[in-house]
Short mmCIF file of C-alpha atoms in Angstrom, two decimals:
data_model
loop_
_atom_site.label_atom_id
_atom_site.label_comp_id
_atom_site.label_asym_id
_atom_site.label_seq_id
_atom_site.Cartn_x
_atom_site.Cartn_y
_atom_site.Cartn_z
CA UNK A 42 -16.44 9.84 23.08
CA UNK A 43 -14.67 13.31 23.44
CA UNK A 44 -12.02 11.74 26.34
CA UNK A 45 -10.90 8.75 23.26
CA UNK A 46 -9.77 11.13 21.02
CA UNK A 47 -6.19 12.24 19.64
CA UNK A 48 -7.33 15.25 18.04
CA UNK A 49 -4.38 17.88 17.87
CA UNK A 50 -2.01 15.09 19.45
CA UNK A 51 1.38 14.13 18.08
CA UNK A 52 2.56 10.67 18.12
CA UNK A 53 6.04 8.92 17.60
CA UNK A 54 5.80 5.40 16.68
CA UNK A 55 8.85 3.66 16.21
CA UNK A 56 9.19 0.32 14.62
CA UNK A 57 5.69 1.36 12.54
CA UNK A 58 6.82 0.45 8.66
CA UNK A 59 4.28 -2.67 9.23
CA UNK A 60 2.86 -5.31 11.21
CA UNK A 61 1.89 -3.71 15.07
CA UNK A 62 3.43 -0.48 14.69
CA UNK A 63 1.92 0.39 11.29
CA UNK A 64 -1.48 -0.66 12.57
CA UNK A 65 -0.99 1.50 15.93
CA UNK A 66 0.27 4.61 13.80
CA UNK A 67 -2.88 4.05 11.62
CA UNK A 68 -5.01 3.80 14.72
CA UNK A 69 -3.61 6.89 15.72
CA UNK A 70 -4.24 8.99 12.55
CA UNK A 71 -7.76 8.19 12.24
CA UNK A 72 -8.60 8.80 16.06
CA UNK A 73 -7.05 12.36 15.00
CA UNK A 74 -3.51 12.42 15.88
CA UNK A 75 -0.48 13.65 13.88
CA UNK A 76 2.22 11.01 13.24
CA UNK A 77 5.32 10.19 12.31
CA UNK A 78 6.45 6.58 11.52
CA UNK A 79 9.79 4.98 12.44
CA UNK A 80 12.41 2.52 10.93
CA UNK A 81 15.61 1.83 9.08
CA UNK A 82 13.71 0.72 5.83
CA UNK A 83 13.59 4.29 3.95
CA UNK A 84 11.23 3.10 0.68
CA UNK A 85 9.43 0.74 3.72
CA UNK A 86 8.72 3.96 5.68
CA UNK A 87 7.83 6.04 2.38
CA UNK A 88 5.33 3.49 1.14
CA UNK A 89 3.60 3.25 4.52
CA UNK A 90 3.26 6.68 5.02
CA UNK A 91 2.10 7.54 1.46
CA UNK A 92 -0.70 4.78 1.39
CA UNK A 93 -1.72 6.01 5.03
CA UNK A 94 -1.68 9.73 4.10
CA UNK A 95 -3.69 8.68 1.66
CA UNK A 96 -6.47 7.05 3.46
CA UNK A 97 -6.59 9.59 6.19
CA UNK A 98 -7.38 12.04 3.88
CA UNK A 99 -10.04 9.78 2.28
CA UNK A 100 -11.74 9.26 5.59
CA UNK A 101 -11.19 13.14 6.38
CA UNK A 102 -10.70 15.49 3.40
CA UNK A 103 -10.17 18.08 6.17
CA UNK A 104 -6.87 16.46 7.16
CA UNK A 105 -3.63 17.18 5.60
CA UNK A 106 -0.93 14.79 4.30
CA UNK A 107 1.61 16.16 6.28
CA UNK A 108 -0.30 14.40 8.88
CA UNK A 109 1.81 11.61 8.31
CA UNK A 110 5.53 11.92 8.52
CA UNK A 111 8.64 9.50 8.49
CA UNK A 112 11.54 9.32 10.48
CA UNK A 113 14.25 6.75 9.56
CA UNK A 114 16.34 5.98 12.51
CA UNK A 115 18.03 3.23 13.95
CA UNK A 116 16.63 3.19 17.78
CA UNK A 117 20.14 0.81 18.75
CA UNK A 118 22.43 3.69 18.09
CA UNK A 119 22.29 6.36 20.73
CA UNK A 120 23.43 9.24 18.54
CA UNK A 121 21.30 8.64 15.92
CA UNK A 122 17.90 8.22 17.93
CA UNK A 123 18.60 11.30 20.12
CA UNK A 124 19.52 13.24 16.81
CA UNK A 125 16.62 12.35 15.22
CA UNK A 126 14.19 12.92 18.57
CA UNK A 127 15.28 16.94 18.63
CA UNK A 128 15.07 16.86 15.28
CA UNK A 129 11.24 16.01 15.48
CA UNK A 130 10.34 18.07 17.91
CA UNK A 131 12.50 20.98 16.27
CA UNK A 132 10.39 20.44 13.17
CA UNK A 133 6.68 19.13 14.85
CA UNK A 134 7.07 19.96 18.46
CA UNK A 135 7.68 17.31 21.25
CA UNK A 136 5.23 14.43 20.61
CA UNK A 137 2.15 14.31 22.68
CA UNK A 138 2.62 9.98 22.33
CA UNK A 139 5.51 8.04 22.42
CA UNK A 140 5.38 4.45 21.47
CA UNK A 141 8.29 2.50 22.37
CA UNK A 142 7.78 -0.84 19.38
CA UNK A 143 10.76 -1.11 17.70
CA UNK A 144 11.28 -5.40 17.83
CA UNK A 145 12.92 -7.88 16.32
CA UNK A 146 12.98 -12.49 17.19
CA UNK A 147 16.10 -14.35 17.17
CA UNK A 148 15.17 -17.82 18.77
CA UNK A 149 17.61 -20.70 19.26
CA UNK A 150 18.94 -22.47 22.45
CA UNK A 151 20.99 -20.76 25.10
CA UNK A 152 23.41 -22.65 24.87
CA UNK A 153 24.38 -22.10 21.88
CA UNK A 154 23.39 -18.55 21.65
CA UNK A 155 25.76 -16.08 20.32
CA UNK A 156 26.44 -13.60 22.60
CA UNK A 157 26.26 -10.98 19.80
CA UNK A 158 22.72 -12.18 18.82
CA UNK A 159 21.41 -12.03 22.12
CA UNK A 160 22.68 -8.70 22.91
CA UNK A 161 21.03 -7.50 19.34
CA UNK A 162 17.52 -8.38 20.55
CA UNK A 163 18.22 -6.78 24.13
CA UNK A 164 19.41 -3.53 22.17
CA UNK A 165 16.15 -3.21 19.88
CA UNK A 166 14.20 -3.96 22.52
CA UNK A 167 15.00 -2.56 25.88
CA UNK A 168 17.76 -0.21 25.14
CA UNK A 169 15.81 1.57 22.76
CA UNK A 170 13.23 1.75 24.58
CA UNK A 171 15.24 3.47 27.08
CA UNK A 172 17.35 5.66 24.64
CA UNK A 173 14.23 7.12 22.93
CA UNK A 174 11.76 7.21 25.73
CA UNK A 175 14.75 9.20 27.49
CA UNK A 176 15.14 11.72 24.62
CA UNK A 177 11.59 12.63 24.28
CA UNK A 178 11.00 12.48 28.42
CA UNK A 179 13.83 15.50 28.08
CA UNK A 180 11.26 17.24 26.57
CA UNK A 181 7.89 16.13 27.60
CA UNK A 182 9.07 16.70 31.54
CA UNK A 183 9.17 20.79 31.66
CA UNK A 184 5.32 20.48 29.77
CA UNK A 185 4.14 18.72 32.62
CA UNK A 186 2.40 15.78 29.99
CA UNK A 187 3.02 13.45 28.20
CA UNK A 188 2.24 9.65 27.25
CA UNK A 189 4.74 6.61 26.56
CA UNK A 190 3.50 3.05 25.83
CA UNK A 191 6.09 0.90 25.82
CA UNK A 192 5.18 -2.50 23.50
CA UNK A 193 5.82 -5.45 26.05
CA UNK A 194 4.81 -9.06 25.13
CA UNK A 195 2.89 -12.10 26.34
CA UNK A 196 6.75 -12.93 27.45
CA UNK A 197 6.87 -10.47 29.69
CA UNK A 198 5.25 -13.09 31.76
CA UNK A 199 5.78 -16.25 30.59
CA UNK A 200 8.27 -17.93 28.41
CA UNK A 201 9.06 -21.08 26.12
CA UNK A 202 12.17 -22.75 25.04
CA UNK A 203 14.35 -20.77 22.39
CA UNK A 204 13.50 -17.23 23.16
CA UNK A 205 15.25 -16.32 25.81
CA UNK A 206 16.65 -13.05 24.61
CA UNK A 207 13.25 -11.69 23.82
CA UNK A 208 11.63 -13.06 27.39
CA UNK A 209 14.37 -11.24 29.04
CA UNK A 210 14.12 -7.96 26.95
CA UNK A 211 10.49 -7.58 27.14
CA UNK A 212 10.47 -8.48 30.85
CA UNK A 213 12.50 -6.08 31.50
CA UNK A 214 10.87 -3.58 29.45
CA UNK A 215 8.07 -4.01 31.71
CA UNK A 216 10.62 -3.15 34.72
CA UNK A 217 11.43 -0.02 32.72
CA UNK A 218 8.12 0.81 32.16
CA UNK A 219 7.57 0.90 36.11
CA UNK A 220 10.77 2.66 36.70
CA UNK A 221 9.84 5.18 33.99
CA UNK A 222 6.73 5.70 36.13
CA UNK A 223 8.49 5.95 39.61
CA UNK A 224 10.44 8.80 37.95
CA UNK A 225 8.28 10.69 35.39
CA UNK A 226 4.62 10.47 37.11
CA UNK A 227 5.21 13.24 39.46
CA UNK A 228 5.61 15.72 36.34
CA UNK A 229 2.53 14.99 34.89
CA UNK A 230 3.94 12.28 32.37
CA UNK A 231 2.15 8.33 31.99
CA UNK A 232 4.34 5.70 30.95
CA UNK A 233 2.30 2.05 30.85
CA UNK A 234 3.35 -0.96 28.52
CA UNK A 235 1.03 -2.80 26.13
CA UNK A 236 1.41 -6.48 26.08
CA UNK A 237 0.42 -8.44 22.82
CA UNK A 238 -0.36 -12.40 22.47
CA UNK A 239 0.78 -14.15 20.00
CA UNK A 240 -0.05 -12.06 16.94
CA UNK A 241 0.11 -12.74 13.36
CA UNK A 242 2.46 -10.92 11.73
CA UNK A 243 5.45 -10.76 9.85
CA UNK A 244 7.60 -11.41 12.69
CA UNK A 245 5.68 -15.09 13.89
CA UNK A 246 5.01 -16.03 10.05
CA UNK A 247 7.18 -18.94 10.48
CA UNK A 248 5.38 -19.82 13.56
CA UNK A 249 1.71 -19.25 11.69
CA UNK A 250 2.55 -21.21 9.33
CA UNK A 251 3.29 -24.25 11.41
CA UNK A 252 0.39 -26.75 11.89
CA UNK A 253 1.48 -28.13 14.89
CA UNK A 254 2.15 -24.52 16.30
CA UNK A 255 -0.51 -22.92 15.28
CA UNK A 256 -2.97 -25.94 16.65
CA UNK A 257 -1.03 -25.22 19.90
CA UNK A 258 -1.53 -21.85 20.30
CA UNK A 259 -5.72 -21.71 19.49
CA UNK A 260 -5.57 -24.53 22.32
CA UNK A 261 -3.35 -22.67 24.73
CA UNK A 262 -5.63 -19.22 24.12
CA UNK A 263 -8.99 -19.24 25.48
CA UNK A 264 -9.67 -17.00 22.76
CA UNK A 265 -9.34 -19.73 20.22
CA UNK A 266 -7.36 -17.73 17.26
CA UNK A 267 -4.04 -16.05 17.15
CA UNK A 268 -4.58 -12.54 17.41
CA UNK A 269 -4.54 -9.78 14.91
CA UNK A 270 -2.76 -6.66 14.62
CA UNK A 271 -6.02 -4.75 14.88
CA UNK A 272 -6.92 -6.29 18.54
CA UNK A 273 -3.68 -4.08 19.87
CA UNK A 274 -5.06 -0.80 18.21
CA UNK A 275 -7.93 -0.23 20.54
CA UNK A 276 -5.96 -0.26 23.78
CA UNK A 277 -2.92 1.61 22.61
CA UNK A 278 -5.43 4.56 21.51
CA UNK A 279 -6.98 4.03 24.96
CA UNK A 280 -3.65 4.49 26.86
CA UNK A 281 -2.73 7.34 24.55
CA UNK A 282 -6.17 9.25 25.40
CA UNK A 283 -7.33 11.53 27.96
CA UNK A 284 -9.33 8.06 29.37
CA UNK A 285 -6.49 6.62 30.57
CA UNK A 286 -4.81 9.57 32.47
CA UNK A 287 -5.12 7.83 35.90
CA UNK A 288 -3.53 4.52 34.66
CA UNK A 289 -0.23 4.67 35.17
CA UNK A 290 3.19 2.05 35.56
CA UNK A 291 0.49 -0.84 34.35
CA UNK A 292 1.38 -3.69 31.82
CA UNK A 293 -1.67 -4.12 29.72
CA UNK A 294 -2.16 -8.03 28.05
CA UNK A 295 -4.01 -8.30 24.92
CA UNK A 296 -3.70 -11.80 24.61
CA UNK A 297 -6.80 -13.60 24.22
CA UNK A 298 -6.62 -14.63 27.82
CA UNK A 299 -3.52 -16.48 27.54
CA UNK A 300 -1.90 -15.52 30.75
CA UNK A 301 -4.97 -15.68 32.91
CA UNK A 302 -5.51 -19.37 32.36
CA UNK A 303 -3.02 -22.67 33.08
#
């Protein structure tokens, strides 16, 4: 359908070397887009891109490898993310799609939390966010569009034990994402976050590998199955397409029904 597709769109992914980010970016490049991947792992980012350049031009041998870029960048240092923001739109022009996934889990009791540690995950996850979503609104504001999906979690809503940093900076990356709304909606711009389940990736390996956590989560899900990076890809291209134009501020759960049951 003509209103799904990225065609002639630019995307920034950040956090998109592998596991959600990777598969969005991928997503992306075969619904049409342009994009550029984001990380601190230089030979990560290189591989990715290559082996997706690659298989974009497979699918399409009308499509160019420069479809696929790289940007390394860390998105906790200020400088360095707004630096490297002008510096993509200097080279590519302001991204049509920002995705705001940069992540990372440090679990453990509050108590005994280091204060360093938790504000690490807050910095990935919300300040980033914020500092990149900022640097690219700079732009996307005097065009009049624009679209930012900001990667919120399951924990945006609920919460166990031992993850309080990353309850607190994905709920309030789903306050941001409002706020961005309140602010940027009147220029033309949609800002909405995407909320995975409990997903199998790199990131929860520990967790997938558990018996007795894994049994726990097929129970708790009334889908039956952790989910897989592929069941985010189809609403992220939906928010980033001319479909979703009207939906706007929203938190979007792809959880397997998780937080609609008790």
């Amino acid at each position: 359908m003509p209103t799904f597709t990225l065609a002639g769109r630019l995307a920034l992914v950040t956090g998109s070397g592998r596991g959600i980010g990777l598969a969005i970016a991928r997503g992306y490049a075969l619904a049409g887009a342009r994009v550029v991947l984001n990380g601190r792992d230089a030979s990560r980012l290189e591989r990715s891109a290559a082996a997706l350049s690659e298989e974009i031009v497979a699918h399409d041998p009308g499509r160019s490898a420069g479809d696929v870029r790289f940007s390394v960048f860390d998105v906790t240092d200020p400088d360095a993310a707004e630096r490297a923001c002008e510096e993509i739109v200097a080279a590519h022009g302001c991204p049509d799609i920002l995705v705001n996934n940069a992540g990372v889990q440090i679990r453990g009791p509050l108590t005994g939390m280091p204060v360093d540690d938790w504000k690490r995950v807050l910095d990935v996850h919300l300040t980033g966010g914020f500092t990149v979503g900022r640097a690219l609104a700079r732009h996307m504001l005097p065009r009049g569009s624009g679209k930012i999906i900001n990667i919120c979690s399951v924990q945006s809503r609920l919460v166990r034990a031992t993850t309080a940093p990353y309850a607190a900076a994905k709920t309030g990356l789903a306050g941001l994402t409002r706020a961005m709304c309140a602010e940027w909606a009147p220029s033309g711009i949609q800002v909405n976050g995407l909320a995975p389940g409990y997903i199998d990736t790199d990131l929860n390996a520990s967790l997938v590998a558990d018996p007795e956590f894994s049994g726990w989560i097929t129970k708790r899900t009334p889908g039956g199955r952790w989910g897989r990076v592929e069941d985010v890809v189809g609403p992220a291209i939906w928010l980033a397409s001319p479909a979703a134009d009207f939906v706007n501020g929203q938190v979007i759960y792809v959880d397997g029904g998780m937080t609609a049951v008790i």
